[in-house]
């Protein structure tokens, strides 16, 4: 008891002696824990906490090595830097469900550009909470100024040794309890969530800094191995024309025009969905039922969202796991749908009524092989919704541009149209007709109206989608009026999910209108809803439609954006030697759709790579072998795709 009291006394004395140092250490650990709670919901894990403590103590020990006059400045700078790391990552996570990277500083510019989204969706109370660390520091400095805590002279050697030992013990405990896979994640940085969940935010960020600053020499060394591995991969698994087996869709569209609609934030969940007997997307439903509809199709985007969808659609490569291809790797060589159709004599253009600079499109579209990008400057901004020109006006004006192209070029054309109105946060609804997402229930023979999801983000999303759908409907009609549907194939894909938070979906699935309550697990009528149902719901539609042929075909196998080029290629009579996806009509055995973080979906499971956990879709037993086999395949695919992008390998492979 006496010794405990003595210890407490000693500690209190030390704290009083170095208040700013103690404050820095404790507040930084608290903030790092808070960050894990608000992002990856990692409440009780001891490993990342120990690593945070280890790193913060190491940084604290450095204070003792500095000259006396610099110690305070060092601790103030560090406190501000660590608070900033927490705030930035908390904001970044809301939008990208991943953590910020130094290599992506250029990409963050686009987060700032999507002003509405940032203001309404990204900066939240949870991000501001971290500033308590700075406020506390200011108070402490003020008190110190009033000469309450003057002593900033440390007894050097002894303190450093003690602190370093504790720091080392913490770090070693984490290191020794981590698997090889955990370390591989740390160096590869595909799965940023997994790294933070294992090693905490500070080690993640320090490691990220090192990875981003890796010397050029390392790049050169990495290049040779990457080239060798990629060459071997293509020899073994690559697309070979001589092995190609034709199917009923081969070459059916040869020479036809192609119009692709890149539909912003369109999710499959809306297809065939009705509220009070009114369809959310009547036009898309019609196109899906008449055409070929891939109803289990996933967008495989990384942090480059819209631009990643464009990239994967056009190249059949996965987006980069580090940075964004359009922004960071725009100068590499890629074989694209655009270039392949151009070789066949097509005129190839993209249309998007936003700034051409957004996502670096004006540069990257040229590199992808587009003859021209019709950006904002080619449109009369006569009606705006959300980020810019309304979809209805955009499509309306685009028909005139397409008509002009047809007359001037006298060749088949491939036009890519990127929509804008249905962009998060779905709050600029004035120019959109109302769409009622309420619910009517019968109680004692009286029909009672419940708000349900009406006026929530999800309700607004469906209203916004209803508008986007109506714009597409009008577009198809106008194309028809102008004779532009003759000999033309329409392809529509959702570029990525709408990034709507899970709790809204839970209301959507589990609202009980009679009792005006949300059902919980175990309640009668409860629909299973968890993070995996949410992940699976992020799927987007992929539709191929022509006016003259009614296919009325639905493909339910899991497929992804990486399969778009091989599938359309088979239909238009083209292919890329470097395509990593498959023709969706020739998938024999079951398919595995890879995501950039190493997660994947197959017919049977959704595999979460951060947690190394599988969610069984078909309720049947799954062997470890099944999971591992696919995980290795997915890892290899990600590695090859990343290496091609990073080291510009297509240029060299072409010389082989
Ligand atoms: C901007 C649009 C939106 O021009 O394509 O990009 P996103 O925020 O969806 O990546
Ligand atoms: Mn988008």
CSV table of C-alpha atoms in Angstrom, one decimal, residues 23-407:
chain,number,residue,atom,x,y,z
A,23,UNK,CA,-0.7,15.6,-22.3
A,24,UNK,CA,0.7,14.9,-25.8
A,25,UNK,CA,1.1,11.2,-25.1
A,26,UNK,CA,-2.3,10.6,-23.5
A,27,UNK,CA,-4.3,12.7,-25.9
A,28,UNK,CA,-2.6,11.2,-28.9
A,29,UNK,CA,-3.5,7.7,-27.7
A,30,UNK,CA,-7.0,8.6,-26.9
A,31,UNK,CA,-7.5,10.2,-30.4
A,32,UNK,CA,-6.0,7.2,-32.2
A,33,UNK,CA,-8.5,5.0,-30.3
A,34,UNK,CA,-11.4,7.3,-31.1
A,35,UNK,CA,-10.5,7.2,-34.7
A,36,UNK,CA,-10.6,3.5,-34.9
A,37,UNK,CA,-14.0,3.5,-33.1
A,38,UNK,CA,-15.6,6.0,-35.5
A,39,UNK,CA,-14.1,4.4,-38.7
A,40,UNK,CA,-13.5,0.7,-38.5
A,41,UNK,CA,-15.6,0.3,-35.3
A,42,UNK,CA,-12.7,-1.4,-33.7
A,43,UNK,CA,-13.6,-1.0,-30.0
A,44,UNK,CA,-11.7,-3.5,-27.9
A,45,UNK,CA,-8.7,-4.6,-29.9
A,46,UNK,CA,-5.5,-4.5,-27.9
A,47,UNK,CA,-3.0,-4.8,-30.7
A,48,UNK,CA,-3.5,-1.4,-32.5
A,49,UNK,CA,-3.8,0.2,-29.0
A,50,UNK,CA,-0.4,-1.2,-28.0
A,51,UNK,CA,1.1,-0.1,-31.3
A,52,UNK,CA,-0.3,3.4,-30.8
A,53,UNK,CA,1.2,3.5,-27.3
A,54,UNK,CA,4.6,2.2,-28.6
A,55,UNK,CA,4.8,4.9,-31.3
A,56,UNK,CA,3.6,7.8,-29.2
A,57,UNK,CA,6.2,6.8,-26.5
A,58,UNK,CA,8.9,6.7,-29.1
A,59,UNK,CA,7.9,10.2,-30.3
A,60,UNK,CA,7.9,11.3,-26.6
A,61,UNK,CA,11.4,9.9,-26.0
A,62,UNK,CA,12.7,12.0,-28.9
A,63,UNK,CA,11.8,15.1,-26.9
A,64,UNK,CA,14.6,14.3,-24.4
A,65,UNK,CA,17.1,14.3,-27.2
A,66,UNK,CA,16.3,17.8,-28.3
A,67,UNK,CA,17.8,21.0,-27.1
A,68,UNK,CA,15.8,22.5,-24.2
A,69,UNK,CA,14.5,25.5,-26.2
A,70,UNK,CA,13.1,23.2,-29.0
A,71,UNK,CA,11.2,20.7,-26.8
A,72,UNK,CA,8.1,22.7,-26.5
A,73,UNK,CA,8.0,23.6,-30.2
A,74,UNK,CA,8.5,19.9,-31.0
A,75,UNK,CA,5.6,18.7,-28.9
A,76,UNK,CA,3.2,21.5,-30.1
A,77,UNK,CA,4.0,20.6,-33.7
A,78,UNK,CA,3.6,16.9,-33.1
A,79,UNK,CA,0.3,17.4,-31.3
A,80,UNK,CA,-1.1,19.4,-34.2
A,81,UNK,CA,0.2,16.9,-36.8
A,82,UNK,CA,-1.3,13.9,-35.0
A,83,UNK,CA,-4.7,15.7,-34.6
A,84,UNK,CA,-4.6,16.5,-38.3
A,85,UNK,CA,-3.9,12.9,-39.1
A,86,UNK,CA,-7.0,11.8,-37.1
A,87,UNK,CA,-9.3,14.5,-38.6
A,88,UNK,CA,-8.2,13.9,-42.2
A,89,UNK,CA,-8.5,10.2,-41.9
A,90,UNK,CA,-11.9,10.4,-40.2
A,91,UNK,CA,-13.2,12.6,-43.0
A,92,UNK,CA,-11.5,10.5,-45.7
A,93,UNK,CA,-13.1,7.3,-44.3
A,94,UNK,CA,-16.6,8.7,-44.5
A,95,UNK,CA,-16.2,9.2,-48.2
A,96,UNK,CA,-13.9,6.4,-49.3
A,97,UNK,CA,-14.2,3.8,-46.6
A,98,UNK,CA,-10.4,3.7,-46.6
A,99,UNK,CA,-7.6,5.7,-45.1
A,100,UNK,CA,-5.7,8.7,-46.6
A,101,UNK,CA,-2.3,8.2,-48.2
A,102,UNK,CA,0.5,10.7,-49.0
A,103,UNK,CA,0.7,9.2,-52.5
A,104,UNK,CA,-2.9,10.4,-53.0
A,105,UNK,CA,-2.4,14.0,-52.1
A,106,UNK,CA,-3.2,14.9,-55.7
A,107,UNK,CA,-6.4,12.9,-55.5
A,108,UNK,CA,-7.7,14.7,-52.5
A,109,UNK,CA,-8.1,17.8,-54.7
A,110,UNK,CA,-11.1,16.1,-56.2
A,111,UNK,CA,-12.7,15.5,-52.8
A,112,UNK,CA,-12.5,19.2,-52.2
A,113,UNK,CA,-14.1,19.8,-55.6
A,114,UNK,CA,-17.2,17.9,-54.9
A,115,UNK,CA,-18.2,20.7,-52.5
A,116,UNK,CA,-21.7,19.7,-51.7
A,117,UNK,CA,-20.7,16.2,-50.9
A,118,UNK,CA,-17.9,17.4,-48.6
A,119,UNK,CA,-20.1,19.9,-46.8
A,120,UNK,CA,-23.0,17.7,-46.2
A,121,UNK,CA,-21.6,14.2,-46.1
A,122,UNK,CA,-18.0,14.3,-45.2
A,123,UNK,CA,-17.5,16.9,-42.4
A,124,UNK,CA,-19.4,15.5,-39.6
A,125,UNK,CA,-19.4,16.0,-35.8
A,126,UNK,CA,-17.3,12.9,-35.4
A,127,UNK,CA,-14.5,14.7,-37.3
A,128,UNK,CA,-14.6,17.8,-35.2
A,129,UNK,CA,-14.3,15.8,-31.9
A,130,UNK,CA,-10.6,15.3,-32.5
A,131,UNK,CA,-9.9,19.0,-32.1
A,132,UNK,CA,-10.3,18.6,-28.3
A,133,UNK,CA,-6.6,17.7,-28.4
A,134,UNK,CA,-5.6,21.1,-29.7
A,135,UNK,CA,-8.0,23.0,-27.4
A,136,UNK,CA,-6.6,21.2,-24.4
A,137,UNK,CA,-3.1,22.0,-25.5
A,138,UNK,CA,-4.0,25.7,-25.8
A,139,UNK,CA,-5.4,25.7,-22.3
A,140,UNK,CA,-2.3,24.0,-21.0
A,141,UNK,CA,0.0,26.5,-22.7
A,142,UNK,CA,-2.0,29.4,-21.3
A,143,UNK,CA,-1.7,27.9,-17.8
A,144,UNK,CA,2.0,27.5,-18.3
A,145,UNK,CA,2.3,31.1,-19.4
A,146,UNK,CA,0.8,32.1,-16.1
A,147,UNK,CA,3.8,30.3,-14.7
A,148,UNK,CA,2.0,27.5,-13.2
A,149,UNK,CA,4.1,24.9,-14.9
A,150,UNK,CA,7.5,26.4,-15.7
A,151,UNK,CA,9.8,23.4,-15.5
A,152,UNK,CA,10.7,22.1,-19.0
A,153,UNK,CA,14.1,20.8,-18.1
A,154,UNK,CA,14.3,17.0,-18.4
A,155,UNK,CA,16.7,14.7,-16.7
A,156,UNK,CA,17.8,13.2,-19.9
A,157,UNK,CA,19.3,9.7,-19.9
A,158,UNK,CA,17.1,8.0,-17.3
A,159,UNK,CA,13.9,9.1,-18.8
A,160,UNK,CA,14.8,8.1,-22.4
A,161,UNK,CA,15.8,4.6,-21.3
A,162,UNK,CA,12.6,4.0,-19.4
A,163,UNK,CA,10.3,5.3,-22.1
A,164,UNK,CA,12.1,3.5,-24.9
A,165,UNK,CA,11.9,0.2,-23.0
A,166,UNK,CA,8.1,0.5,-22.6
A,167,UNK,CA,7.8,1.6,-26.2
A,168,UNK,CA,9.8,-1.4,-27.4
A,169,UNK,CA,7.8,-3.9,-25.3
A,170,UNK,CA,4.6,-2.6,-26.8
A,171,UNK,CA,5.8,-2.7,-30.4
A,172,UNK,CA,7.4,-6.1,-30.0
A,173,UNK,CA,4.2,-7.6,-28.5
A,174,UNK,CA,2.3,-6.5,-31.6
A,175,UNK,CA,5.0,-7.6,-34.0
A,176,UNK,CA,5.3,-11.1,-32.4
A,177,UNK,CA,1.5,-11.6,-32.4
A,178,UNK,CA,1.1,-10.7,-36.1
A,179,UNK,CA,1.0,-13.1,-39.0
A,180,UNK,CA,3.0,-12.9,-42.2
A,181,UNK,CA,-0.1,-11.8,-44.0
A,182,UNK,CA,-0.5,-8.8,-41.7
A,183,UNK,CA,3.0,-7.7,-42.6
A,184,UNK,CA,2.4,-8.3,-46.3
A,185,UNK,CA,-0.6,-6.0,-46.0
A,186,UNK,CA,1.6,-3.4,-44.4
A,187,UNK,CA,4.0,-3.3,-47.3
A,188,UNK,CA,1.5,-3.7,-50.1
A,189,UNK,CA,-1.0,-1.2,-48.6
A,190,UNK,CA,-3.9,-2.7,-50.7
A,191,UNK,CA,-5.9,-3.2,-47.6
A,192,UNK,CA,-5.6,0.0,-45.6
A,193,UNK,CA,-8.4,-0.8,-43.3
A,194,UNK,CA,-6.7,-4.1,-42.3
A,195,UNK,CA,-3.5,-2.2,-41.6
A,196,UNK,CA,-5.2,0.3,-39.3
A,197,UNK,CA,-7.1,-2.4,-37.5
A,198,UNK,CA,-3.9,-4.3,-36.8
A,199,UNK,CA,-1.3,-1.7,-36.3
A,200,UNK,CA,-3.2,1.5,-35.5
A,201,UNK,CA,-3.4,4.8,-37.4
A,202,UNK,CA,0.1,6.2,-36.5
A,203,UNK,CA,2.0,3.2,-37.8
A,204,UNK,CA,-0.2,3.1,-40.8
A,205,UNK,CA,0.6,6.7,-41.6
A,206,UNK,CA,4.3,6.4,-40.9
A,207,UNK,CA,4.5,3.3,-43.1
A,208,UNK,CA,2.5,5.1,-45.8
A,209,UNK,CA,4.9,8.0,-45.7
A,210,UNK,CA,7.9,5.6,-46.2
A,211,UNK,CA,6.0,3.7,-49.0
A,212,UNK,CA,5.3,7.0,-50.8
A,213,UNK,CA,8.8,8.2,-50.5
A,214,UNK,CA,10.5,4.9,-51.5
A,215,UNK,CA,13.7,5.8,-53.4
A,216,UNK,CA,13.8,5.5,-57.2
A,217,UNK,CA,16.3,2.7,-56.8
A,218,UNK,CA,13.7,0.5,-55.2
A,219,UNK,CA,11.4,1.2,-58.1
A,220,UNK,CA,14.0,0.1,-60.6
A,221,UNK,CA,14.6,-3.1,-58.6
A,222,UNK,CA,10.8,-3.7,-58.3
A,223,UNK,CA,10.4,-3.1,-62.0
A,224,UNK,CA,12.4,-6.1,-63.1
A,225,UNK,CA,10.6,-8.6,-60.9
A,226,UNK,CA,7.2,-7.1,-61.8
A,227,UNK,CA,7.9,-7.4,-65.5
A,228,UNK,CA,9.0,-11.0,-65.1
A,229,UNK,CA,6.0,-12.0,-63.0
A,230,UNK,CA,3.5,-10.2,-65.3
A,231,UNK,CA,5.0,-11.8,-68.4
A,232,UNK,CA,4.7,-15.2,-66.7
A,233,UNK,CA,1.1,-14.5,-65.6
A,234,UNK,CA,0.0,-13.6,-69.2
A,235,UNK,CA,1.8,-16.7,-70.6
A,236,UNK,CA,-0.1,-18.9,-68.1
A,237,UNK,CA,-3.5,-17.2,-67.8
A,238,UNK,CA,-3.6,-14.4,-70.4
A,239,UNK,CA,-6.1,-14.1,-73.2
A,240,UNK,CA,-5.1,-16.1,-76.3
A,241,UNK,CA,-7.0,-15.6,-79.5
A,242,UNK,CA,-6.3,-19.1,-80.7
A,243,UNK,CA,-8.0,-20.5,-77.6
A,244,UNK,CA,-11.1,-18.3,-78.1
A,245,UNK,CA,-14.4,-20.2,-78.3
A,246,UNK,CA,-17.1,-18.4,-80.0
A,247,UNK,CA,-20.5,-18.2,-78.4
A,248,UNK,CA,-23.9,-17.0,-79.7
A,249,UNK,CA,-22.9,-13.4,-79.0
A,250,UNK,CA,-19.6,-13.4,-80.9
A,251,UNK,CA,-19.3,-10.5,-83.4
A,252,UNK,CA,-23.1,-9.8,-83.4
A,253,UNK,CA,-22.4,-6.1,-83.1
A,254,UNK,CA,-19.5,-5.8,-85.5
A,255,UNK,CA,-19.5,-2.3,-87.1
A,256,UNK,CA,-22.5,-1.0,-85.1
A,257,UNK,CA,-22.4,2.3,-83.2
A,258,UNK,CA,-21.9,2.2,-79.5
A,259,UNK,CA,-23.4,4.6,-77.0
A,260,UNK,CA,-22.3,4.0,-73.4
A,261,UNK,CA,-24.1,5.7,-70.5
A,262,UNK,CA,-21.9,5.9,-67.4
A,263,UNK,CA,-24.7,6.3,-64.9
A,264,UNK,CA,-23.6,8.1,-61.7
A,265,UNK,CA,-24.3,6.2,-58.5
A,266,UNK,CA,-26.9,3.8,-60.1
A,267,UNK,CA,-27.3,0.8,-57.9
A,268,UNK,CA,-29.1,-2.5,-58.8
A,269,UNK,CA,-31.3,-2.3,-55.7
A,270,UNK,CA,-33.4,0.3,-57.6
A,271,UNK,CA,-34.1,-1.9,-60.6
A,272,UNK,CA,-37.7,-3.2,-60.5
A,273,UNK,CA,-38.2,-1.5,-57.1
A,274,UNK,CA,-41.6,0.0,-56.5
A,275,UNK,CA,-43.0,2.3,-53.8
A,276,UNK,CA,-46.8,2.5,-53.6
A,277,UNK,CA,-47.0,0.8,-57.0
A,278,UNK,CA,-44.8,3.3,-58.7
A,279,UNK,CA,-41.5,2.1,-60.2
A,280,UNK,CA,-38.3,4.0,-59.2
A,281,UNK,CA,-36.7,3.4,-62.6
A,282,UNK,CA,-39.4,2.5,-65.2
A,283,UNK,CA,-37.2,3.2,-68.2
A,284,UNK,CA,-34.2,1.3,-67.0
A,285,UNK,CA,-36.5,-1.6,-66.0
A,286,UNK,CA,-37.8,-1.7,-69.6
A,287,UNK,CA,-34.3,-1.6,-71.1
A,288,UNK,CA,-33.1,-4.3,-68.6
A,289,UNK,CA,-36.0,-6.6,-69.4
A,290,UNK,CA,-35.7,-6.2,-73.2
A,291,UNK,CA,-32.0,-6.3,-73.4
A,292,UNK,CA,-29.3,-8.3,-71.6
A,293,UNK,CA,-29.2,-7.5,-67.9
A,294,UNK,CA,-26.3,-8.4,-65.6
A,295,UNK,CA,-28.1,-8.3,-62.3
A,296,UNK,CA,-25.2,-9.5,-60.1
A,297,UNK,CA,-22.6,-7.1,-61.5
A,298,UNK,CA,-20.1,-5.2,-59.3
A,299,UNK,CA,-18.2,-2.0,-59.9
A,300,UNK,CA,-14.7,-2.6,-58.8
A,301,UNK,CA,-13.6,1.0,-58.0
A,302,UNK,CA,-11.0,2.2,-55.6
A,303,UNK,CA,-10.6,5.7,-54.3
A,304,UNK,CA,-10.8,7.1,-57.9
A,305,UNK,CA,-14.6,6.3,-57.9
A,306,UNK,CA,-16.0,7.6,-61.2
A,307,UNK,CA,-12.7,7.6,-63.0
A,308,UNK,CA,-11.8,4.1,-61.8
A,309,UNK,CA,-15.1,2.8,-63.2
A,310,UNK,CA,-14.2,4.4,-66.6
A,311,UNK,CA,-10.7,3.0,-66.4
A,312,UNK,CA,-11.7,-0.6,-65.6
A,313,UNK,CA,-14.6,-0.6,-68.1
A,314,UNK,CA,-12.2,0.6,-70.8
A,315,UNK,CA,-9.1,-1.5,-70.1
A,316,UNK,CA,-10.2,-4.7,-68.2
A,317,UNK,CA,-7.5,-3.9,-65.6
A,318,UNK,CA,-8.3,-3.2,-61.9
A,319,UNK,CA,-7.9,0.4,-60.6
A,320,UNK,CA,-4.7,1.1,-58.8
A,321,UNK,CA,-4.7,0.2,-55.1
A,322,UNK,CA,-2.4,3.2,-54.5
A,323,UNK,CA,-3.5,6.5,-55.8
A,324,UNK,CA,-5.8,6.9,-58.8
A,325,UNK,CA,-4.9,6.0,-62.4
A,326,UNK,CA,-6.5,9.1,-63.9
A,327,UNK,CA,-4.5,11.4,-61.6
A,328,UNK,CA,-1.3,9.5,-60.7
A,329,UNK,CA,-0.7,7.2,-63.7
A,330,UNK,CA,-2.3,9.1,-66.6
A,331,UNK,CA,0.9,8.9,-68.7
A,332,UNK,CA,1.2,5.1,-68.9
A,333,UNK,CA,0.2,3.0,-72.0
A,334,UNK,CA,-3.1,1.2,-71.9
A,335,UNK,CA,-5.0,-0.9,-74.4
A,336,UNK,CA,-8.5,0.5,-74.3
A,337,UNK,CA,-11.9,-0.2,-75.8
A,338,UNK,CA,-11.6,3.3,-77.3
A,339,UNK,CA,-8.3,2.6,-79.1
A,340,UNK,CA,-9.5,-0.8,-80.3
A,341,UNK,CA,-12.7,0.6,-81.8
A,342,UNK,CA,-10.7,3.4,-83.3
A,343,UNK,CA,-8.5,0.9,-85.1
A,344,UNK,CA,-11.8,-0.4,-86.6
A,345,UNK,CA,-12.5,3.0,-88.1
A,346,UNK,CA,-14.8,4.4,-85.3
A,347,UNK,CA,-15.0,8.0,-84.2
A,348,UNK,CA,-14.7,8.0,-80.4
A,349,UNK,CA,-15.8,10.8,-78.1
A,350,UNK,CA,-16.8,11.3,-74.5
A,351,UNK,CA,-19.4,13.8,-73.3
A,352,UNK,CA,-19.6,15.1,-69.7
A,353,UNK,CA,-20.9,18.5,-68.7
A,354,UNK,CA,-18.4,19.1,-65.9
A,355,UNK,CA,-15.0,20.7,-66.0
A,356,UNK,CA,-12.7,18.7,-68.2
A,357,UNK,CA,-10.1,19.0,-65.5
A,358,UNK,CA,-12.2,17.0,-63.1
A,359,UNK,CA,-10.5,13.6,-62.5
A,360,UNK,CA,-7.9,14.8,-65.0
A,361,UNK,CA,-10.2,13.7,-67.8
A,362,UNK,CA,-9.0,16.2,-70.4
A,363,UNK,CA,-5.5,14.5,-70.2
A,364,UNK,CA,-6.5,10.9,-69.5
A,365,UNK,CA,-9.3,10.7,-72.1
A,366,UNK,CA,-6.8,11.7,-74.8
A,367,UNK,CA,-4.4,9.0,-73.5
A,368,UNK,CA,-7.3,6.4,-73.6
A,369,UNK,CA,-7.8,7.2,-77.3
A,370,UNK,CA,-10.9,9.4,-77.3
A,371,UNK,CA,-10.9,11.7,-80.3
A,372,UNK,CA,-12.5,14.4,-78.3
A,373,UNK,CA,-13.9,15.2,-74.9
A,374,UNK,CA,-17.0,17.4,-75.0
A,375,UNK,CA,-16.8,18.9,-71.6
A,376,UNK,CA,-18.7,21.8,-69.9
A,377,UNK,CA,-17.5,24.3,-72.5
A,378,UNK,CA,-19.6,22.6,-75.2
A,379,UNK,CA,-22.8,22.8,-73.2
A,380,UNK,CA,-25.2,25.6,-72.4
A,381,UNK,CA,-25.6,25.4,-68.6
A,382,UNK,CA,-29.3,26.3,-68.7
A,383,UNK,CA,-30.5,24.2,-65.8
A,384,UNK,CA,-28.4,22.9,-62.9
A,385,UNK,CA,-28.8,20.1,-60.4
A,386,UNK,CA,-26.2,19.2,-57.8
A,387,UNK,CA,-22.7,19.3,-59.3
A,388,UNK,CA,-23.7,21.0,-62.6
A,389,UNK,CA,-25.8,20.8,-65.7
A,390,UNK,CA,-28.9,18.7,-65.2
A,391,UNK,CA,-29.0,15.2,-66.9
A,392,UNK,CA,-32.1,16.1,-68.9
A,393,UNK,CA,-30.5,19.2,-70.4
A,394,UNK,CA,-27.2,17.3,-70.8
A,395,UNK,CA,-28.8,14.4,-72.8
A,396,UNK,CA,-30.9,16.8,-74.8
A,397,UNK,CA,-27.9,18.8,-76.0
A,398,UNK,CA,-25.8,15.6,-76.4
A,399,UNK,CA,-28.3,14.2,-79.0
A,400,UNK,CA,-27.5,17.3,-81.1
A,401,UNK,CA,-23.8,16.7,-80.7
A,402,UNK,CA,-24.1,13.0,-81.7
A,403,UNK,CA,-26.2,14.0,-84.7
A,404,UNK,CA,-23.6,16.4,-85.8
A,405,UNK,CA,-20.8,13.8,-85.3
A,406,UNK,CA,-22.8,11.3,-87.4
A,407,UNK,CA,-23.2,13.7,-90.2
